[in-house]
GROMACS .gro file of C-alpha atoms in nm:
model
  430
    1MET     CA    1 -15.346  -8.450  -9.631
    2THR     CA    2 -15.722  -8.482  -9.595
    3PRO     CA    3 -15.828  -8.849  -9.620
    4PRO     CA    4 -16.034  -8.924  -9.930
    5SER     CA    5 -16.404  -8.957  -9.866
    6PRO     CA    6 -16.559  -9.300  -9.926
    7PHE     CA    7 -16.904  -9.141  -9.956
    8GLY     CA    8 -17.103  -8.982 -10.231
    9ARG     CA    9 -17.140  -8.606 -10.252
   10SER     CA   10 -17.349  -8.430  -9.992
   11LEU     CA   11 -17.679  -8.319 -10.149
   12SER     CA   12 -17.552  -8.457 -10.479
   13GLU     CA   13 -17.838  -8.301 -10.678
   14SER     CA   14 -17.714  -7.952 -10.579
   15TYR     CA   15 -17.338  -8.014 -10.543
   16ARG     CA   16 -17.140  -7.733 -10.715
   17SER     CA   17 -17.453  -7.624 -10.899
   18VAL     CA   18 -17.404  -7.252 -10.824
   19PRO     CA   19 -17.127  -7.099 -11.039
   20VAL     CA   20 -16.867  -6.866 -10.885
   21PRO     CA   21 -16.749  -6.618 -11.153
   22ALA     CA   22 -16.371  -6.609 -11.189
   23GLY     CA   23 -16.178  -6.288 -11.141
   24ARG     CA   24 -16.426  -6.114 -10.912
   25VAL     CA   25 -16.305  -5.945 -10.594
   26GLY     CA   26 -16.470  -5.779 -10.296
   27ILE     CA   27 -16.847  -5.745 -10.306
   28GLY     CA   28 -16.861  -5.933 -10.635
   29ASN     CA   29 -16.728  -6.241 -10.457
   30LEU     CA   30 -16.966  -6.199 -10.166
   31ARG     CA   31 -17.264  -6.192 -10.401
   32ALA     CA   32 -17.165  -6.530 -10.545
   33TYR     CA   33 -17.132  -6.689 -10.199
   34MET     CA   34 -17.436  -6.519 -10.044
   35GLY     CA   35 -17.719  -6.758  -9.964
   36PRO     CA   36 -17.619  -7.063  -9.755
   37GLY     CA   37 -17.573  -6.847  -9.446
   38PHE     CA   38 -17.932  -6.726  -9.471
   39LEU     CA   39 -18.063  -7.082  -9.496
   40VAL     CA   40 -17.872  -7.154  -9.177
   41ALA     CA   41 -17.997  -6.833  -9.011
   42VAL     CA   42 -18.355  -6.955  -9.056
   43GLY     CA   43 -18.293  -7.214  -8.785
   44TYR     CA   44 -18.189  -6.938  -8.548
   45MET     CA   45 -18.528  -6.765  -8.563
   46ASP     CA   46 -18.776  -7.053  -8.587
   47PRO     CA   47 -19.097  -7.073  -8.376
   48GLY     CA   48 -18.901  -7.229  -8.090
   49ASN     CA   49 -18.718  -6.899  -8.051
   50TRP     CA   50 -19.049  -6.718  -8.030
   51ALA     CA   51 -19.165  -6.924  -7.732
   52THR     CA   52 -18.843  -6.885  -7.533
   53ASP     CA   53 -18.793  -6.516  -7.621
   54ILE     CA   54 -19.152  -6.417  -7.538
   55ALA     CA   55 -19.142  -6.607  -7.209
   56GLY     CA   56 -18.802  -6.458  -7.121
   57GLY     CA   57 -18.895  -6.100  -7.212
   58SER     CA   58 -19.228  -6.112  -7.033
   59ALA     CA   59 -19.098  -6.271  -6.712
   60PHE     CA   60 -18.757  -6.106  -6.676
   61GLY     CA   61 -18.759  -5.797  -6.896
   62TYR     CA   62 -18.437  -5.734  -7.085
   63THR     CA   63 -18.218  -5.956  -6.861
   64LEU     CA   64 -18.194  -6.250  -7.102
   65LEU     CA   65 -18.102  -6.026  -7.397
   66SER     CA   66 -17.738  -6.097  -7.308
   67VAL     CA   67 -17.804  -6.470  -7.354
   68ILE     CA   68 -17.930  -6.407  -7.707
   69LEU     CA   69 -17.619  -6.200  -7.783
   70LEU     CA   70 -17.374  -6.457  -7.642
   71SER     CA   71 -17.559  -6.744  -7.810
   72ASN     CA   72 -17.540  -6.562  -8.142
   73LEU     CA   73 -17.166  -6.500  -8.104
   74MET     CA   74 -17.119  -6.870  -8.028
   75ALA     CA   75 -17.323  -6.953  -8.336
   76ILE     CA   76 -17.104  -6.733  -8.557
   77VAL     CA   77 -16.791  -6.920  -8.443
   78LEU     CA   78 -16.945  -7.267  -8.478
   79GLN     CA   79 -17.094  -7.197  -8.821
   80ALA     CA   80 -16.753  -7.070  -8.934
   81LEU     CA   81 -16.611  -7.410  -8.836
   82ALA     CA   82 -16.891  -7.582  -9.031
   83VAL     CA   83 -16.793  -7.375  -9.337
   84ARG     CA   84 -16.427  -7.473  -9.288
   85LEU     CA   85 -16.521  -7.843  -9.272
   86GLY     CA   86 -16.745  -7.835  -9.579
   87VAL     CA   87 -16.505  -7.638  -9.797
   88GLY     CA   88 -16.166  -7.750  -9.663
   89ALA     CA   89 -16.234  -8.122  -9.622
   90GLY     CA   90 -16.520  -8.152  -9.873
   91LEU     CA   91 -16.729  -8.335  -9.611
   92ASP     CA   92 -17.044  -8.249  -9.425
   93LEU     CA   93 -17.040  -8.309  -9.049
   94ALA     CA   94 -17.237  -8.634  -9.075
   95GLN     CA   95 -16.993  -8.779  -9.329
   96ALA     CA   96 -16.696  -8.662  -9.121
   97CYS     CA   97 -16.833  -8.829  -8.806
   98ARG     CA   98 -16.896  -9.153  -8.990
   99GLN     CA   99 -16.546  -9.146  -9.135
  100ARG     CA  100 -16.366  -9.060  -8.810
  101TYR     CA  101 -16.552  -9.253  -8.540
  102SER     CA  102 -16.627  -9.623  -8.485
  103ARG     CA  103 -16.957  -9.763  -8.604
  104PRO     CA  104 -17.122  -9.772  -8.257
  105VAL     CA  105 -17.019  -9.413  -8.183
  106SER     CA  106 -17.128  -9.298  -8.527
  107PHE     CA  107 -17.463  -9.473  -8.483
  108CYS     CA  108 -17.522  -9.302  -8.148
  109LEU     CA  109 -17.437  -8.964  -8.299
  110TRP     CA  110 -17.685  -9.031  -8.579
  111VAL     CA  111 -17.964  -9.115  -8.333
  112LEU     CA  112 -17.893  -8.798  -8.135
  113ALA     CA  113 -17.888  -8.589  -8.454
  114GLU     CA  114 -18.226  -8.734  -8.554
  115ILE     CA  115 -18.368  -8.651  -8.209
  116ALA     CA  116 -18.249  -8.292  -8.253
  117ILE     CA  117 -18.411  -8.266  -8.597
  118ILE     CA  118 -18.739  -8.409  -8.464
  119ALA     CA  119 -18.733  -8.160  -8.174
  120CYS     CA  120 -18.675  -7.880  -8.423
  121ASP     CA  121 -18.953  -8.010  -8.646
  122LEU     CA  122 -19.183  -8.024  -8.345
  123ALA     CA  123 -19.127  -7.651  -8.295
  124GLU     CA  124 -19.206  -7.585  -8.661
  125VAL     CA  125 -19.526  -7.792  -8.639
  126LEU     CA  126 -19.650  -7.612  -8.330
  127GLY     CA  127 -19.544  -7.267  -8.448
  128THR     CA  128 -19.717  -7.305  -8.784
  129ALA     CA  129 -20.031  -7.448  -8.621
  130ILE     CA  130 -20.045  -7.159  -8.373
  131ALA     CA  131 -20.006  -6.906  -8.657
  132LEU     CA  132 -20.287  -7.071  -8.856
  133LYS     CA  133 -20.509  -7.056  -8.550
  134LEU     CA  134 -20.433  -6.689  -8.486
  135LEU     CA  135 -20.484  -6.580  -8.848
  136PHE     CA  136 -20.775  -6.802  -8.954
  137GLY     CA  137 -20.927  -6.936  -8.632
  138LEU     CA  138 -20.831  -7.292  -8.721
  139PRO     CA  139 -20.834  -7.531  -8.419
  140LEU     CA  140 -20.481  -7.606  -8.304
  141ALA     CA  141 -20.511  -7.983  -8.349
  142TRP     CA  142 -20.625  -7.937  -8.712
  143GLY     CA  143 -20.340  -7.693  -8.773
  144VAL     CA  144 -20.092  -7.953  -8.649
  145VAL     CA  145 -20.233  -8.212  -8.891
  146ILE     CA  146 -20.231  -7.968  -9.185
  147THR     CA  147 -19.857  -7.906  -9.136
  148ALA     CA  148 -19.800  -8.253  -9.283
  149LEU     CA  149 -19.872  -8.094  -9.622
  150ASP     CA  150 -19.563  -7.873  -9.589
  151VAL     CA  151 -19.371  -8.154  -9.755
  152PHE     CA  152 -19.501  -8.033 -10.092
  153LEU     CA  153 -19.350  -7.688 -10.039
  154ILE     CA  154 -18.994  -7.818 -10.037
  155LEU     CA  155 -19.064  -8.038 -10.339
  156ALA     CA  156 -19.196  -7.741 -10.537
  157LEU     CA  157 -18.905  -7.516 -10.442
  158GLN     CA  158 -18.630  -7.767 -10.523
  159ARG     CA  159 -18.752  -7.796 -10.882
  160TYR     CA  160 -18.619  -7.448 -10.957
  161GLY     CA  161 -18.261  -7.500 -10.838
  162PHE     CA  162 -18.073  -7.416 -10.522
  163ARG     CA  163 -18.025  -7.046 -10.601
  164LYS     CA  164 -18.400  -6.996 -10.633
  165LEU     CA  165 -18.450  -7.179 -10.304
  166GLU     CA  166 -18.207  -6.938 -10.138
  167ALA     CA  167 -18.386  -6.638 -10.290
  168PHE     CA  168 -18.718  -6.763 -10.155
  169ILE     CA  169 -18.574  -6.799  -9.804
  170ILE     CA  170 -18.407  -6.455  -9.811
  171GLY     CA  171 -18.732  -6.297  -9.933
  172LEU     CA  172 -18.930  -6.443  -9.642
  173LEU     CA  173 -18.658  -6.337  -9.396
  174ALA     CA  174 -18.681  -5.981  -9.527
  175ILE     CA  175 -19.058  -5.978  -9.465
  176ILE     CA  176 -19.013  -6.119  -9.112
  177GLY     CA  177 -18.752  -5.850  -9.039
  178ALA     CA  178 -18.986  -5.578  -9.170
  179CYS     CA  179 -19.265  -5.710  -8.945
  180PHE     CA  180 -19.050  -5.665  -8.637
  181VAL     CA  181 -18.930  -5.321  -8.740
  182PHE     CA  182 -19.300  -5.228  -8.753
  183GLU     CA  183 -19.364  -5.377  -8.408
  184LEU     CA  184 -19.063  -5.211  -8.243
  185ILE     CA  185 -19.147  -4.869  -8.387
  186HIS     CA  186 -19.481  -4.883  -8.209
  187ALA     CA  187 -19.349  -5.052  -7.892
  188GLN     CA  188 -19.087  -4.776  -7.846
  189PRO     CA  189 -18.852  -4.970  -7.616
  190ALA     CA  190 -18.608  -4.776  -7.398
  191ILE     CA  191 -18.261  -4.783  -7.555
  192ARG     CA  192 -18.102  -4.761  -7.211
  193ASP     CA  193 -18.280  -5.077  -7.095
  194ILE     CA  194 -18.180  -5.261  -7.413
  195LEU     CA  195 -17.813  -5.173  -7.364
  196GLY     CA  196 -17.834  -5.280  -6.999
  197GLY     CA  197 -17.984  -5.613  -7.101
  198LEU     CA  198 -17.689  -5.687  -7.329
  199VAL     CA  199 -17.461  -5.705  -7.021
  200PRO     CA  200 -17.465  -6.057  -6.866
  201SER     CA  201 -17.608  -6.088  -6.513
  202PRO     CA  202 -17.494  -6.351  -6.256
  203GLU     CA  203 -17.862  -6.409  -6.171
  204ILE     CA  204 -17.905  -6.593  -6.500
  205VAL     CA  205 -17.700  -6.885  -6.362
  206THR     CA  206 -17.811  -6.867  -5.998
  207ASP     CA  207 -18.188  -6.837  -6.061
  208PRO     CA  208 -18.325  -7.178  -6.179
  209ALA     CA  209 -18.619  -7.017  -6.366
  210LYS     CA  210 -18.391  -6.782  -6.557
  211LEU     CA  211 -18.139  -7.059  -6.624
  212TYR     CA  212 -18.409  -7.288  -6.768
  213LEU     CA  213 -18.518  -7.019  -7.013
  214ALA     CA  214 -18.156  -6.926  -7.084
  215ILE     CA  215 -18.084  -7.289  -7.179
  216GLY     CA  216 -18.397  -7.284  -7.396
  217ILE     CA  217 -18.274  -6.969  -7.571
  218LEU     CA  218 -17.932  -7.129  -7.620
  219GLY     CA  219 -18.093  -7.441  -7.770
  220ALA     CA  220 -18.317  -7.229  -7.990
  221THR     CA  221 -18.026  -7.015  -8.110
  222VAL     CA  222 -17.731  -7.253  -8.153
  223MET     CA  223 -17.907  -7.542  -8.321
  224PRO     CA  224 -17.736  -7.881  -8.374
  225HIS     CA  225 -17.889  -7.955  -8.714
  226ASN     CA  226 -17.754  -7.627  -8.853
  227LEU     CA  227 -17.398  -7.750  -8.816
  228TYR     CA  228 -17.478  -8.049  -9.038
  229LEU     CA  229 -17.674  -7.831  -9.279
  230HIS     CA  230 -17.412  -7.559  -9.324
  231SER     CA  231 -17.119  -7.796  -9.380
  232SER     CA  232 -17.315  -7.943  -9.670
  233ILE     CA  233 -17.476  -7.648  -9.845
  234VAL     CA  234 -17.151  -7.449  -9.873
  235GLN     CA  235 -17.052  -7.719 -10.121
  236THR     CA  236 -17.321  -7.597 -10.362
  237ARG     CA  237 -17.071  -7.333 -10.483
  238ALA     CA  238 -16.844  -7.426 -10.776
  239PHE     CA  239 -16.533  -7.265 -10.624
  240ASP     CA  240 -16.170  -7.317 -10.725
  241ASP     CA  241 -15.994  -7.135 -10.440
  242LYS     CA  242 -16.077  -7.301 -10.108
  243ARG     CA  243 -15.932  -7.025  -9.891
  244GLN     CA  244 -16.136  -6.763 -10.072
  245ALA     CA  245 -16.446  -6.983 -10.044
  246ILE     CA  246 -16.395  -7.022  -9.667
  247ARG     CA  247 -16.350  -6.647  -9.628
  248TRP     CA  248 -16.658  -6.537  -9.820
  249ALA     CA  249 -16.885  -6.817  -9.699
  250THR     CA  250 -16.794  -6.714  -9.342
  251VAL     CA  251 -16.878  -6.351  -9.420
  252ASP     CA  252 -17.211  -6.468  -9.565
  253SER     CA  253 -17.303  -6.663  -9.250
  254THR     CA  254 -17.190  -6.381  -9.019
  255ILE     CA  255 -17.412  -6.127  -9.197
  256ALA     CA  256 -17.706  -6.370  -9.193
  257LEU     CA  257 -17.661  -6.445  -8.822
  258ALA     CA  258 -17.654  -6.071  -8.749
  259LEU     CA  259 -18.004  -6.058  -8.900
  260ALA     CA  260 -18.103  -6.358  -8.686
  261PHE     CA  261 -17.978  -6.174  -8.377
  262PHE     CA  262 -18.190  -5.871  -8.464
  263ILE     CA  263 -18.506  -6.079  -8.502
  264ASN     CA  264 -18.449  -6.284  -8.185
  265ALA     CA  265 -18.363  -5.973  -7.986
  266ALA     CA  266 -18.667  -5.796  -8.133
  267ILE     CA  267 -18.902  -6.070  -8.008
  268LEU     CA  268 -18.764  -6.047  -7.654
  269ILE     CA  269 -18.754  -5.666  -7.661
  270LEU     CA  270 -19.114  -5.655  -7.784
  271ALA     CA  271 -19.223  -5.881  -7.496
  272ALA     CA  272 -19.020  -5.685  -7.241
  273SER     CA  273 -19.130  -5.338  -7.355
  274THR     CA  274 -19.497  -5.434  -7.401
  275PHE     CA  275 -19.568  -5.688  -7.126
  276TYR     CA  276 -19.295  -5.673  -6.859
  277THR     CA  277 -19.301  -5.294  -6.825
  278ALA     CA  278 -19.681  -5.308  -6.785
  279GLY     CA  279 -19.656  -5.568  -6.508
  280ARG     CA  280 -19.775  -5.857  -6.728
  281THR     CA  281 -19.493  -6.096  -6.634
  282ASP     CA  282 -19.719  -6.396  -6.685
  283VAL     CA  283 -19.738  -6.378  -7.066
  284ALA     CA  284 -19.568  -6.697  -7.179
  285ASP     CA  285 -19.795  -6.819  -7.460
  286ILE     CA  286 -19.759  -6.704  -7.819
  287ASP     CA  287 -20.136  -6.679  -7.866
  288GLU     CA  288 -20.170  -6.473  -7.547
  289ALA     CA  289 -19.902  -6.236  -7.673
  290TYR     CA  290 -20.095  -6.211  -8.001
  291ARG     CA  291 -20.419  -6.116  -7.821
  292LEU     CA  292 -20.252  -5.853  -7.604
  293LEU     CA  293 -20.033  -5.678  -7.862
  294THR     CA  294 -20.307  -5.476  -8.033
  295PRO     CA  295 -20.475  -5.339  -7.717
  296MET     CA  296 -20.146  -5.275  -7.535
  297LEU     CA  297 -19.969  -5.112  -7.829
  298GLY     CA  298 -20.282  -4.935  -7.951
  299VAL     CA  299 -20.214  -5.037  -8.312
  300GLY     CA  300 -20.481  -5.240  -8.494
  301ALA     CA  301 -20.239  -5.429  -8.719
  302ALA     CA  302 -19.989  -5.522  -8.445
  303SER     CA  303 -20.133  -5.868  -8.373
  304ALA     CA  304 -20.186  -5.958  -8.740
  305VAL     CA  305 -19.829  -5.857  -8.833
  306PHE     CA  306 -19.700  -6.066  -8.541
  307ALA     CA  307 -19.892  -6.374  -8.660
  308ILE     CA  308 -19.784  -6.331  -9.023
  309ALA     CA  309 -19.418  -6.321  -8.915
  310LEU     CA  310 -19.474  -6.638  -8.708
  311LEU     CA  311 -19.630  -6.822  -9.003
  312LEU     CA  312 -19.345  -6.724  -9.237
  313SER     CA  313 -19.093  -6.827  -8.972
  314GLY     CA  314 -19.247  -7.174  -8.950
  315GLN     CA  315 -19.254  -7.216  -9.328
  316ASN     CA  316 -18.892  -7.107  -9.364
  317SER     CA  317 -18.783  -7.354  -9.097
  318THR     CA  318 -18.972  -7.630  -9.278
  319VAL     CA  319 -18.747  -7.597  -9.583
  320THR     CA  320 -18.415  -7.598  -9.397
  321GLY     CA  321 -18.526  -7.876  -9.160
  322THR     CA  322 -18.595  -8.096  -9.460
  323LEU     CA  323 -18.249  -8.038  -9.603
  324ALA     CA  324 -18.082  -8.104  -9.266
  325GLY     CA  325 -18.272  -8.432  -9.228
  326GLN     CA  326 -18.164  -8.543  -9.574
  327ILE     CA  327 -17.799  -8.454  -9.503
  328VAL     CA  328 -17.792  -8.637  -9.168
  329MET     CA  329 -17.946  -8.956  -9.307
  330GLU     CA  330 -17.729  -8.964  -9.618
  331GLY     CA  331 -17.410  -8.875  -9.430
  332PHE     CA  332 -17.437  -9.116  -9.137
  333LEU     CA  333 -17.609  -9.408  -9.311
  334ASP     CA  334 -17.512  -9.353  -9.676
  335LEU     CA  335 -17.884  -9.402  -9.737
  336LYS     CA  336 -18.080  -9.196  -9.987
  337LEU     CA  337 -18.457  -9.161  -9.962
  338PRO     CA  338 -18.690  -8.952 -10.177
  339VAL     CA  339 -18.714  -8.603 -10.026
  340TRP     CA  340 -19.090  -8.629  -9.980
  341LEU     CA  341 -19.056  -8.957  -9.790
  342ARG     CA  342 -18.778  -8.826  -9.564
  343ARG     CA  343 -18.981  -8.515  -9.490
  344MET     CA  344 -19.300  -8.707  -9.422
  345ILE     CA  345 -19.127  -8.946  -9.180
  346THR     CA  346 -18.980  -8.659  -8.976
  347ARG     CA  347 -19.300  -8.458  -8.978
  348LEU     CA  348 -19.523  -8.749  -8.874
  349ILE     CA  349 -19.290  -8.827  -8.582
  350ALA     CA  350 -19.323  -8.463  -8.472
  351ILE     CA  351 -19.700  -8.452  -8.524
  352VAL     CA  352 -19.777  -8.743  -8.290
  353PRO     CA  353 -19.650  -8.582  -7.965
  354ALA     CA  354 -19.790  -8.246  -8.076
  355VAL     CA  355 -20.143  -8.385  -8.124
  356ILE     CA  356 -20.125  -8.575  -7.793
  357VAL     CA  357 -20.012  -8.270  -7.595
  358VAL     CA  358 -20.256  -8.031  -7.762
  359GLY     CA  359 -20.542  -8.275  -7.709
  360ALA     CA  360 -20.454  -8.332  -7.344
  361THR     CA  361 -20.355  -7.983  -7.227
  362GLY     CA  362 -20.492  -7.741  -7.485
  363ASP     CA  363 -20.317  -7.430  -7.616
  364LYS     CA  364 -20.108  -7.368  -7.305
  365GLY     CA  365 -19.947  -7.709  -7.337
  366ALA     CA  366 -19.841  -7.624  -7.692
  367THR     CA  367 -19.623  -7.334  -7.577
  368GLN     CA  368 -19.476  -7.539  -7.293
  369LEU     CA  369 -19.389  -7.812  -7.544
  370LEU     CA  370 -19.226  -7.549  -7.766
  371VAL     CA  371 -18.997  -7.438  -7.482
  372LEU     CA  372 -18.922  -7.800  -7.389
  373SER     CA  373 -18.827  -7.881  -7.749
  374GLN     CA  374 -18.566  -7.605  -7.737
  375VAL     CA  375 -18.422  -7.738  -7.411
  376VAL     CA  376 -18.395  -8.082  -7.576
  377LEU     CA  377 -18.207  -7.918  -7.865
  378SER     CA  378 -17.964  -7.761  -7.621
  379LEU     CA  379 -17.900  -8.098  -7.455
  380GLN     CA  380 -17.823  -8.249  -7.797
  381LEU     CA  381 -17.592  -7.963  -7.895
  382PRO     CA  382 -17.263  -8.094  -7.741
  383PHE     CA  383 -17.291  -8.414  -7.948
  384ALA     CA  384 -17.265  -8.205  -8.266
  385VAL     CA  385 -17.032  -7.933  -8.137
  386VAL     CA  386 -16.759  -8.156  -7.988
  387PRO     CA  387 -16.707  -8.366  -8.307
  388LEU     CA  388 -16.711  -8.048  -8.519
  389VAL     CA  389 -16.446  -7.875  -8.306
  390ALA     CA  390 -16.232  -8.190  -8.280
  391ILE     CA  391 -16.236  -8.265  -8.653
  392THR     CA  392 -16.181  -7.908  -8.778
  393GLY     CA  393 -15.887  -7.868  -8.539
  394SER     CA  394 -15.712  -8.181  -8.667
  395ALA     CA  395 -15.445  -8.138  -8.936
  396ARG     CA  396 -15.483  -8.509  -9.011
  397TRP     CA  397 -15.842  -8.458  -9.124
  398MET     CA  398 -15.831  -8.099  -9.246
  399GLY     CA  399 -15.479  -8.070  -9.383
  400GLU     CA  400 -15.376  -7.708  -9.440
  401TYR     CA  401 -15.733  -7.592  -9.377
  402ALA     CA  402 -15.736  -7.695  -9.009
  403ALA     CA  403 -15.865  -7.424  -8.776
  404PRO     CA  404 -15.586  -7.202  -8.635
  405LYS     CA  405 -15.496  -7.242  -8.266
  406TRP     CA  406 -15.681  -6.929  -8.150
  407LEU     CA  407 -16.000  -7.048  -8.317
  408GLN     CA  408 -15.964  -7.395  -8.166
  409VAL     CA  409 -15.921  -7.247  -7.816
  410LEU     CA  410 -16.228  -7.026  -7.865
  411ALA     CA  411 -16.435  -7.316  -8.001
  412TRP     CA  412 -16.340  -7.547  -7.712
  413ALA     CA  413 -16.428  -7.270  -7.466
  414ILE     CA  414 -16.772  -7.243  -7.630
  415ALA     CA  415 -16.818  -7.620  -7.612
  416THR     CA  416 -16.723  -7.612  -7.242
  417VAL     CA  417 -16.976  -7.336  -7.169
  418ILE     CA  418 -17.254  -7.525  -7.349
  419ILE     CA  419 -17.177  -7.849  -7.162
  420GLY     CA  420 -17.147  -7.665  -6.830
  421LEU     CA  421 -17.482  -7.490  -6.870
  422ASN     CA  422 -17.653  -7.815  -6.964
  423LEU     CA  423 -17.507  -7.996  -6.661
  424THR     CA  424 -17.610  -7.708  -6.435
  425MET     CA  425 -17.966  -7.722  -6.565
  426LEU     CA  426 -17.985  -8.102  -6.528
  427TYR     CA  427 -17.855  -8.076  -6.171
  428GLY     CA  428 -18.118  -7.813  -6.094
  429LEU     CA  429 -18.398  -8.024  -6.242
  430LEU     CA  430 -18.285  -8.332  -6.047
   0.00000   0.00000   0.00000
């Protein structure tokens, strides 16, 4: 049997607040569970992805497209385990870690989770600031400072209930997707090259430059804080049948992550088809990509559409980052803070290094810091993945909802790959 939880409910203000109509089957069920997966998918297409995907597509063409695909498949498996934990055990990952591990281990895991959230927030700060600069000519340092006001966005949205929050996120995701459909129509990438890029190449591991960007893409795609987030927000549904809830919540996240794959792949494909094929392998900055899109594609709106999608991406990530920070703090420390205070603390910690780097190195340093933040996320990933896989595979903790053997083997293989890639990168850097 699953041990009783000594903690309060995860996100208690939204716990079981979304009704699940009884007696529905098929698509009717999916509609009731649709939403949490899209909040999670936001983290898989935040501004950090833009930096790594643009740099990878510009420098190496379609080669790293396979990394995006494999990272997305890993994400689907890991988010399915997060669903299983939240529904089956009724715990988010932070609560489960605190319940299972000793206090020193739990404390270390909390610190690492906070570092991951700050790294993610740093990407949101820089991405939003870059978008404001591109659209309105606002100096980058001022844009970074203005992002502190994003705290009021989450406060306004949460007043209207969790379902409305989900609708807002899905609406912005739809606009971002439409922006990239527009860009790809005009870029006209070669289908043959795209298909070739989906096949993994040994050079990705043997070439240090490709491996560094591959690790960045992995960190930008499979994000640690999303595992904490997803295991909590699936509990917003007022379900009676846990097996049915696990099934449909997993379908929800799989569909949402398919959309995330399209957008991430679209960014890299756009960079490869526009810059790499024209010999511009040096385009690594988001603002440089913005300046070159219109003249190279020959479409006046190309750059503006690109910047609008970036701004919406940063705002979407702001909302989910706030929720993840709240879940991690409440779950590990059993400490509740007002949402605005939690958000402001995280954002101010992210703003300080952003202002320092932008002031010292200018715009180019901002993009380099974006890529570095994603590498940091990748290095933090095993400390969320290993506890998740261990706990969801344990009948003692999960009872009858423990992951089946085939899923455990697959999840441990994914954890091994993530750890191996990180060790390879660290060895290369040293």
